[in-house]
Amino acid sequence: MFRWSCAHRLSRSLCQTRFLSTDPLLDQLKICISEDQVFQLVGKNKARLSVTHVGHAINLLWKFQKEKPRMLRTIDQVRGHPEFIALRILAENKIEFMEDNALVEILYNILRFSVEPHDSLVQQLVMEGWRRLERFNLKEISKFAVCLGEQHMHMSPLMGHIASIVDGILDDVQDARILSSLMVNIHGVITPMLRDRLVDKADSLMDTLDVSHFNHPRRIVQFLRNMKHTYRPLLEKCNNAFLQNIGQMDPENLSIIIGLYQSLQYNNSEFRLMARNRLIEMVDQCNNVASYTKLFAALGPMAGQETREKLEEGILTMVDGMNPNQLLAVLGTMEEMECRNTLLIARIASLLQKYLGIYRPVELARITQAIVNLRCQTPELFSMLQKILERNLKSSFIPGDVAMLARVISSLPAARVDEEVFSKVDAILPQCSLSDLSSLALAIVKWVRTEQPSRYSTSGGLGNLLHKLNTCGHERITKIDKIDLFLEELKYITGDWLEEVLLKDAISTCERLIDQITWKNLPEFALFITRTNYLCAPVLNKIASVATEDITKIHYNATYAILLPFVVLNYEPPNGEAFFDACIQHVLPHLNSLDPHLVVLLAYSLALAEYFPEELIKAVFNIDFLGRLDAQLETFSSTLNLRIRLRLMELNRAVCLECPEFQIPWFHDRYCKQLQHRANAGISSVQRQIHQLLGEILGGINYAKVSVMTPYYHTIDFECILDKNKKPILYLDQNVLSADLSKVQWGNGGQLQETKSLPPGAQRVAIEFLDSKAFSKNSSNIKGEYMMKKRHLEILGYHVLQISSLEWNSMELSTKDAWMDYLRKRIFTDDL
């Protein structure tokens, strides 16, 4: 029996060998080891080439290219070779005989050689693929979608057909590679319902994904970016896959992921730190323009000063060999780094002039913004840019492009535009989104200020244009009936236009759409309300109600955004205690998962509202945590770094003053002295005037001090001391500051008292003048940070008088006598 079995297997093997060897030409193709051998074989056997031979030859040519480093690939030479052209002609003639898999594979590989989408072979393959689409399997559909995406057909009916098929078979997809490829290519033609189904499917597949394939999660993150959908549970799974593969990533992959995270406003400190370390390791290994450019783009904004200087020196030696896209990437990175290397800026500006004519409008806008922010001193570049920008604006019929170009033109130094530009802006206004209108408003206001010499300015035309723009804004915002569209259009509005023109309409729209506020849009909606600085009780009550009811459905990372409008505007909703407690309890179990800077911001925001969860406070003021925070802040921009450090100091101060039982040490003394040293110590003319008024009221200039520094470094506008009979006490030494903690101690009731006490019954009085920043837009309710300062001063033993600048500058207080009477009443009749 055994002998018969062996004989049978041998017979079958011989049959297979004989079958495989019946196509000698295919056998010869399979043993080719270079493009030249393939072309030689094709050239000698054109008449004998079957559809199988053609497909195998094309696939083999791409296989050879793929195995080479990018810098050594010869795509252009292969594409222009006569035998490759012959293969394309043969393929076009044999399309109807191709198997489904072969058709998709040939289309995919032909596109790898940068064959244009309008090439007849590509078009015929696409059309044949469309005809066969319903019978394609999942892998073929996915690869076909990739081919369409590379031809910029994301919004085509054909891609819509693919999306429809995916909608029907999504439950059967079990391959993360197939799913992620489909997601990133059909994003432009899917419904919100299909988007959510795709996200859920990706979320489930990530649990079983082989984490070594980091391109799959990268495409998923790209899909989320394209959809502007920050779904954090899925993002975190993708991020975990990236963390496990950082050692295998090159600068290009790291640069792509960092860019995607920035677009999604997603930050993960562990990834940033590991990515930075990985990139620093590769600095000396990147010795060509392509890789060094990607390294510069990824590492530059996160690097320390020494590394930045090294990167700038390296990029300066390579800049002459850069193509237009690389120059653009370097320029954008320099802007993000706030680069001040004048030699590098000048060299980039000089090279850009050669390529301005080939950049797209959005790229021209990025260039203009960057060179303005970098303070470039190249008048020729500005002049060329203005001409090209104006030419693009006049020829464009896309409202978003016109608005973008108008905004950047107005940012150019001494820019003068002609009436055709104004006419174009006038014509497209009714079609503009709120974001576009905001950009145009900024441009028009700048043109008004520069006194444009045209009929638009001389006859009030620019004023009329601005009036028409405002009218369009009012009409558009009042017609919006979907809160998600409302938030999308207002998300990127910058400047004062929203505040000065649309604010009341925006709040009215919020009230009108209040029933559409759900746990899904709550964080973004809360951030918008914070930006408006408008205290609308019904809207804030709704936010608190939804958050309290659905807090478990909301990602813990969004807790800070939800709390922000309440603590900033100093508003407690009817269910205030339940609301704050729900938020606190929701986030406490996840403190170790939050980025360190977000933990600091969260703790500070709660401190504004007088909430000091001990677990949160102890988590912040921990040596290990502060070390992680320092490491994270090194990767931030200087502006964000300073902001977080300031918030940490303010939190430290608040805990020391309001929760001494926690025994958290004050460790910001040197930091505050540095801030004090950098701050402008001069006294303004208004302060000098009020100081003189106080001197007259109190009996002399030495009875009041100006710009007083307290313990824990609060600055008080004015200070005076009254005895138990409310009589002023003279300051013997005007130069002595009150910021020495050695002179104070804790007294009964949690108040700080000076060890060198005042006379019995005497009282320090702090007089604080609050400008408009201390109040919300529509009420006299004092904002959270100013109320916190008042609490702290009272703990330090002060009686605090907060005087509104609006009240001070009112008609009732328009004379010196009125000011003095007002101050006298506040100082001497207020209960001390």
PDB file of N, CA and C in Angstrom, residues 174-219:
ATOM      1  N   GLN A 174     -13.077  40.903   7.610  1.00  0.00           N
ATOM      2  CA  GLN A 174     -12.311  40.485   8.785  1.00  0.00           C
ATOM      3  C   GLN A 174     -10.832  40.811   8.650  1.00  0.00           C
ATOM      4  N   ASP A 175     -10.447  41.473   7.572  1.00  0.00           N
ATOM      5  CA  ASP A 175      -9.045  41.789   7.297  1.00  0.00           C
ATOM      6  C   ASP A 175      -8.834  43.288   7.497  1.00  0.00           C
ATOM      7  N   ALA A 176      -7.978  43.655   8.461  1.00  0.00           N
ATOM      8  CA  ALA A 176      -7.755  45.070   8.772  1.00  0.00           C
ATOM      9  C   ALA A 176      -7.132  45.816   7.602  1.00  0.00           C
ATOM     10  N   ARG A 177      -6.311  45.124   6.820  1.00  0.00           N
ATOM     11  CA  ARG A 177      -5.689  45.785   5.664  1.00  0.00           C
ATOM     12  C   ARG A 177      -6.749  46.166   4.635  1.00  0.00           C
ATOM     13  N   ILE A 178      -7.649  45.232   4.337  1.00  0.00           N
ATOM     14  CA  ILE A 178      -8.714  45.511   3.373  1.00  0.00           C
ATOM     15  C   ILE A 178      -9.618  46.620   3.891  1.00  0.00           C
ATOM     16  N   LEU A 179      -9.997  46.521   5.172  1.00  0.00           N
ATOM     17  CA  LEU A 179     -10.913  47.521   5.735  1.00  0.00           C
ATOM     18  C   LEU A 179     -10.292  48.908   5.746  1.00  0.00           C
ATOM     19  N   SER A 180      -9.043  49.019   6.208  1.00  0.00           N
ATOM     20  CA  SER A 180      -8.414  50.337   6.315  1.00  0.00           C
ATOM     21  C   SER A 180      -8.216  50.968   4.941  1.00  0.00           C
ATOM     22  N   SER A 181      -7.880  50.151   3.934  1.00  0.00           N
ATOM     23  CA  SER A 181      -7.731  50.680   2.574  1.00  0.00           C
ATOM     24  C   SER A 181      -9.060  51.204   2.048  1.00  0.00           C
ATOM     25  N   LEU A 182     -10.128  50.457   2.300  1.00  0.00           N
ATOM     26  CA  LEU A 182     -11.455  50.909   1.875  1.00  0.00           C
ATOM     27  C   LEU A 182     -11.852  52.189   2.604  1.00  0.00           C
ATOM     28  N   MET A 183     -11.627  52.231   3.900  1.00  0.00           N
ATOM     29  CA  MET A 183     -12.028  53.401   4.697  1.00  0.00           C
ATOM     30  C   MET A 183     -11.389  54.679   4.177  1.00  0.00           C
ATOM     31  N   VAL A 184     -10.096  54.616   3.918  1.00  0.00           N
ATOM     32  CA  VAL A 184      -9.376  55.829   3.555  1.00  0.00           C
ATOM     33  C   VAL A 184      -9.716  56.303   2.149  1.00  0.00           C
ATOM     34  N   ASN A 185     -10.275  55.403   1.324  1.00  0.00           N
ATOM     35  CA  ASN A 185     -10.587  55.791  -0.054  1.00  0.00           C
ATOM     36  C   ASN A 185     -12.049  56.154  -0.278  1.00  0.00           C
ATOM     37  N   ILE A 186     -12.966  55.587   0.507  1.00  0.00           N
ATOM     38  CA  ILE A 186     -14.389  55.891   0.286  1.00  0.00           C
ATOM     39  C   ILE A 186     -14.904  56.972   1.228  1.00  0.00           C
ATOM     40  N   HIS A 187     -14.006  57.608   1.994  1.00  0.00           N
ATOM     41  CA  HIS A 187     -14.462  58.549   3.021  1.00  0.00           C
ATOM     42  C   HIS A 187     -15.306  59.694   2.466  1.00  0.00           C
ATOM     43  N   GLY A 188     -15.059  60.070   1.212  1.00  0.00           N
ATOM     44  CA  GLY A 188     -15.744  61.242   0.666  1.00  0.00           C
ATOM     45  C   GLY A 188     -17.169  61.003   0.227  1.00  0.00           C
ATOM     46  N   VAL A 189     -17.624  59.738   0.200  1.00  0.00           N
ATOM     47  CA  VAL A 189     -18.956  59.438  -0.346  1.00  0.00           C
ATOM     48  C   VAL A 189     -19.804  58.621   0.624  1.00  0.00           C
ATOM     49  N   ILE A 190     -19.461  58.623   1.907  1.00  0.00           N
ATOM     50  CA  ILE A 190     -20.210  57.791   2.849  1.00  0.00           C
ATOM     51  C   ILE A 190     -21.128  58.634   3.720  1.00  0.00           C
ATOM     52  N   THR A 191     -22.153  58.012   4.248  1.00  0.00           N
ATOM     53  CA  THR A 191     -23.103  58.663   5.142  1.00  0.00           C
ATOM     54  C   THR A 191     -22.571  58.616   6.573  1.00  0.00           C
ATOM     55  N   PRO A 192     -23.094  59.468   7.453  1.00  0.00           N
ATOM     56  CA  PRO A 192     -22.689  59.376   8.863  1.00  0.00           C
ATOM     57  C   PRO A 192     -22.944  57.993   9.460  1.00  0.00           C
ATOM     58  N   MET A 193     -24.021  57.340   9.022  1.00  0.00           N
ATOM     59  CA  MET A 193     -24.323  56.006   9.551  1.00  0.00           C
ATOM     60  C   MET A 193     -23.255  54.994   9.135  1.00  0.00           C
ATOM     61  N   LEU A 194     -22.854  55.030   7.853  1.00  0.00           N
ATOM     62  CA  LEU A 194     -21.803  54.123   7.393  1.00  0.00           C
ATOM     63  C   LEU A 194     -20.477  54.473   8.054  1.00  0.00           C
ATOM     64  N   ARG A 195     -20.217  55.762   8.257  1.00  0.00           N
ATOM     65  CA  ARG A 195     -18.997  56.172   8.965  1.00  0.00           C
ATOM     66  C   ARG A 195     -18.933  55.515  10.338  1.00  0.00           C
ATOM     67  N   ASP A 196     -20.033  55.580  11.080  1.00  0.00           N
ATOM     68  CA  ASP A 196     -20.045  54.990  12.421  1.00  0.00           C
ATOM     69  C   ASP A 196     -19.881  53.473  12.367  1.00  0.00           C
ATOM     70  N   ARG A 197     -20.477  52.830  11.360  1.00  0.00           N
ATOM     71  CA  ARG A 197     -20.322  51.378  11.213  1.00  0.00           C
ATOM     72  C   ARG A 197     -18.867  51.018  10.900  1.00  0.00           C
ATOM     73  N   LEU A 198     -18.232  51.811  10.043  1.00  0.00           N
ATOM     74  CA  LEU A 198     -16.822  51.568   9.713  1.00  0.00           C
ATOM     75  C   LEU A 198     -15.940  51.739  10.944  1.00  0.00           C
ATOM     76  N   VAL A 199     -16.223  52.777  11.730  1.00  0.00           N
ATOM     77  CA  VAL A 199     -15.448  53.013  12.949  1.00  0.00           C
ATOM     78  C   VAL A 199     -15.623  51.852  13.922  1.00  0.00           C
ATOM     79  N   ASP A 200     -16.852  51.400  14.103  1.00  0.00           N
ATOM     80  CA  ASP A 200     -17.098  50.271  15.011  1.00  0.00           C
ATOM     81  C   ASP A 200     -16.389  49.006  14.524  1.00  0.00           C
ATOM     82  N   LYS A 201     -16.419  48.790  13.202  1.00  0.00           N
ATOM     83  CA  LYS A 201     -15.759  47.605  12.642  1.00  0.00           C
ATOM     84  C   LYS A 201     -14.245  47.688  12.846  1.00  0.00           C
ATOM     85  N   ALA A 202     -13.685  48.859  12.579  1.00  0.00           N
ATOM     86  CA  ALA A 202     -12.246  49.043  12.780  1.00  0.00           C
ATOM     87  C   ALA A 202     -11.884  48.856  14.246  1.00  0.00           C
ATOM     88  N   ASP A 203     -12.729  49.356  15.127  1.00  0.00           N
ATOM     89  CA  ASP A 203     -12.498  49.226  16.564  1.00  0.00           C
ATOM     90  C   ASP A 203     -12.433  47.757  16.972  1.00  0.00           C
ATOM     91  N   SER A 204     -13.330  46.946  16.423  1.00  0.00           N
ATOM     92  CA  SER A 204     -13.335  45.520  16.771  1.00  0.00           C
ATOM     93  C   SER A 204     -12.140  44.786  16.160  1.00  0.00           C
ATOM     94  N   LEU A 205     -11.760  45.140  14.919  1.00  0.00           N
ATOM     95  CA  LEU A 205     -10.625  44.464  14.274  1.00  0.00           C
ATOM     96  C   LEU A 205      -9.293  44.836  14.927  1.00  0.00           C
ATOM     97  N   MET A 206      -9.214  46.037  15.506  1.00  0.00           N
ATOM     98  CA  MET A 206      -7.968  46.442  16.161  1.00  0.00           C
ATOM     99  C   MET A 206      -7.645  45.543  17.348  1.00  0.00           C
ATOM    100  N   ASP A 207      -8.667  44.930  17.935  1.00  0.00           N
ATOM    101  CA  ASP A 207      -8.432  44.051  19.085  1.00  0.00           C
ATOM    102  C   ASP A 207      -7.686  42.780  18.695  1.00  0.00           C
ATOM    103  N   THR A 208      -7.796  42.380  17.434  1.00  0.00           N
ATOM    104  CA  THR A 208      -7.142  41.141  16.978  1.00  0.00           C
ATOM    105  C   THR A 208      -6.026  41.410  15.976  1.00  0.00           C
ATOM    106  N   LEU A 209      -5.678  42.674  15.785  1.00  0.00           N
ATOM    107  CA  LEU A 209      -4.690  43.043  14.770  1.00  0.00           C
ATOM    108  C   LEU A 209      -3.287  42.624  15.175  1.00  0.00           C
ATOM    109  N   ASP A 210      -2.528  42.140  14.217  1.00  0.00           N
ATOM    110  CA  ASP A 210      -1.093  41.920  14.402  1.00  0.00           C
ATOM    111  C   ASP A 210      -0.440  43.301  14.438  1.00  0.00           C
ATOM    112  N   VAL A 211       0.010  43.714  15.628  1.00  0.00           N
ATOM    113  CA  VAL A 211       0.460  45.092  15.815  1.00  0.00           C
ATOM    114  C   VAL A 211       1.693  45.437  14.995  1.00  0.00           C
ATOM    115  N   SER A 212       2.362  44.441  14.420  1.00  0.00           N
ATOM    116  CA  SER A 212       3.543  44.746  13.607  1.00  0.00           C
ATOM    117  C   SER A 212       3.158  45.441  12.299  1.00  0.00           C
ATOM    118  N   HIS A 213       1.887  45.351  11.906  1.00  0.00           N
ATOM    119  CA  HIS A 213       1.432  45.995  10.676  1.00  0.00           C
ATOM    120  C   HIS A 213       0.905  47.398  11.008  1.00  0.00           C
ATOM    121  N   PHE A 214       1.813  48.342  11.258  1.00  0.00           N
ATOM    122  CA  PHE A 214       1.365  49.662  11.705  1.00  0.00           C
ATOM    123  C   PHE A 214       0.752  50.501  10.592  1.00  0.00           C
ATOM    124  N   ASN A 215       0.883  50.070   9.329  1.00  0.00           N
ATOM    125  CA  ASN A 215       0.253  50.821   8.244  1.00  0.00           C
ATOM    126  C   ASN A 215      -1.268  50.731   8.297  1.00  0.00           C
ATOM    127  N   HIS A 216      -1.798  49.623   8.829  1.00  0.00           N
ATOM    128  CA  HIS A 216      -3.252  49.484   8.915  1.00  0.00           C
ATOM    129  C   HIS A 216      -3.838  50.528   9.874  1.00  0.00           C
ATOM    130  N   PRO A 217      -3.350  50.630  11.118  1.00  0.00           N
ATOM    131  CA  PRO A 217      -3.868  51.691  11.995  1.00  0.00           C
ATOM    132  C   PRO A 217      -3.563  53.092  11.480  1.00  0.00           C
ATOM    133  N   ARG A 218      -2.448  53.244  10.758  1.00  0.00           N
ATOM    134  CA  ARG A 218      -2.161  54.571  10.192  1.00  0.00           C
ATOM    135  C   ARG A 218      -3.254  54.996   9.213  1.00  0.00           C
ATOM    136  N   ARG A 219      -3.702  54.057   8.380  1.00  0.00           N
ATOM    137  CA  ARG A 219      -4.780  54.384   7.438  1.00  0.00           C
ATOM    138  C   ARG A 219      -6.094  54.662   8.170  1.00  0.00           C
TER     139      ARG A 219
END
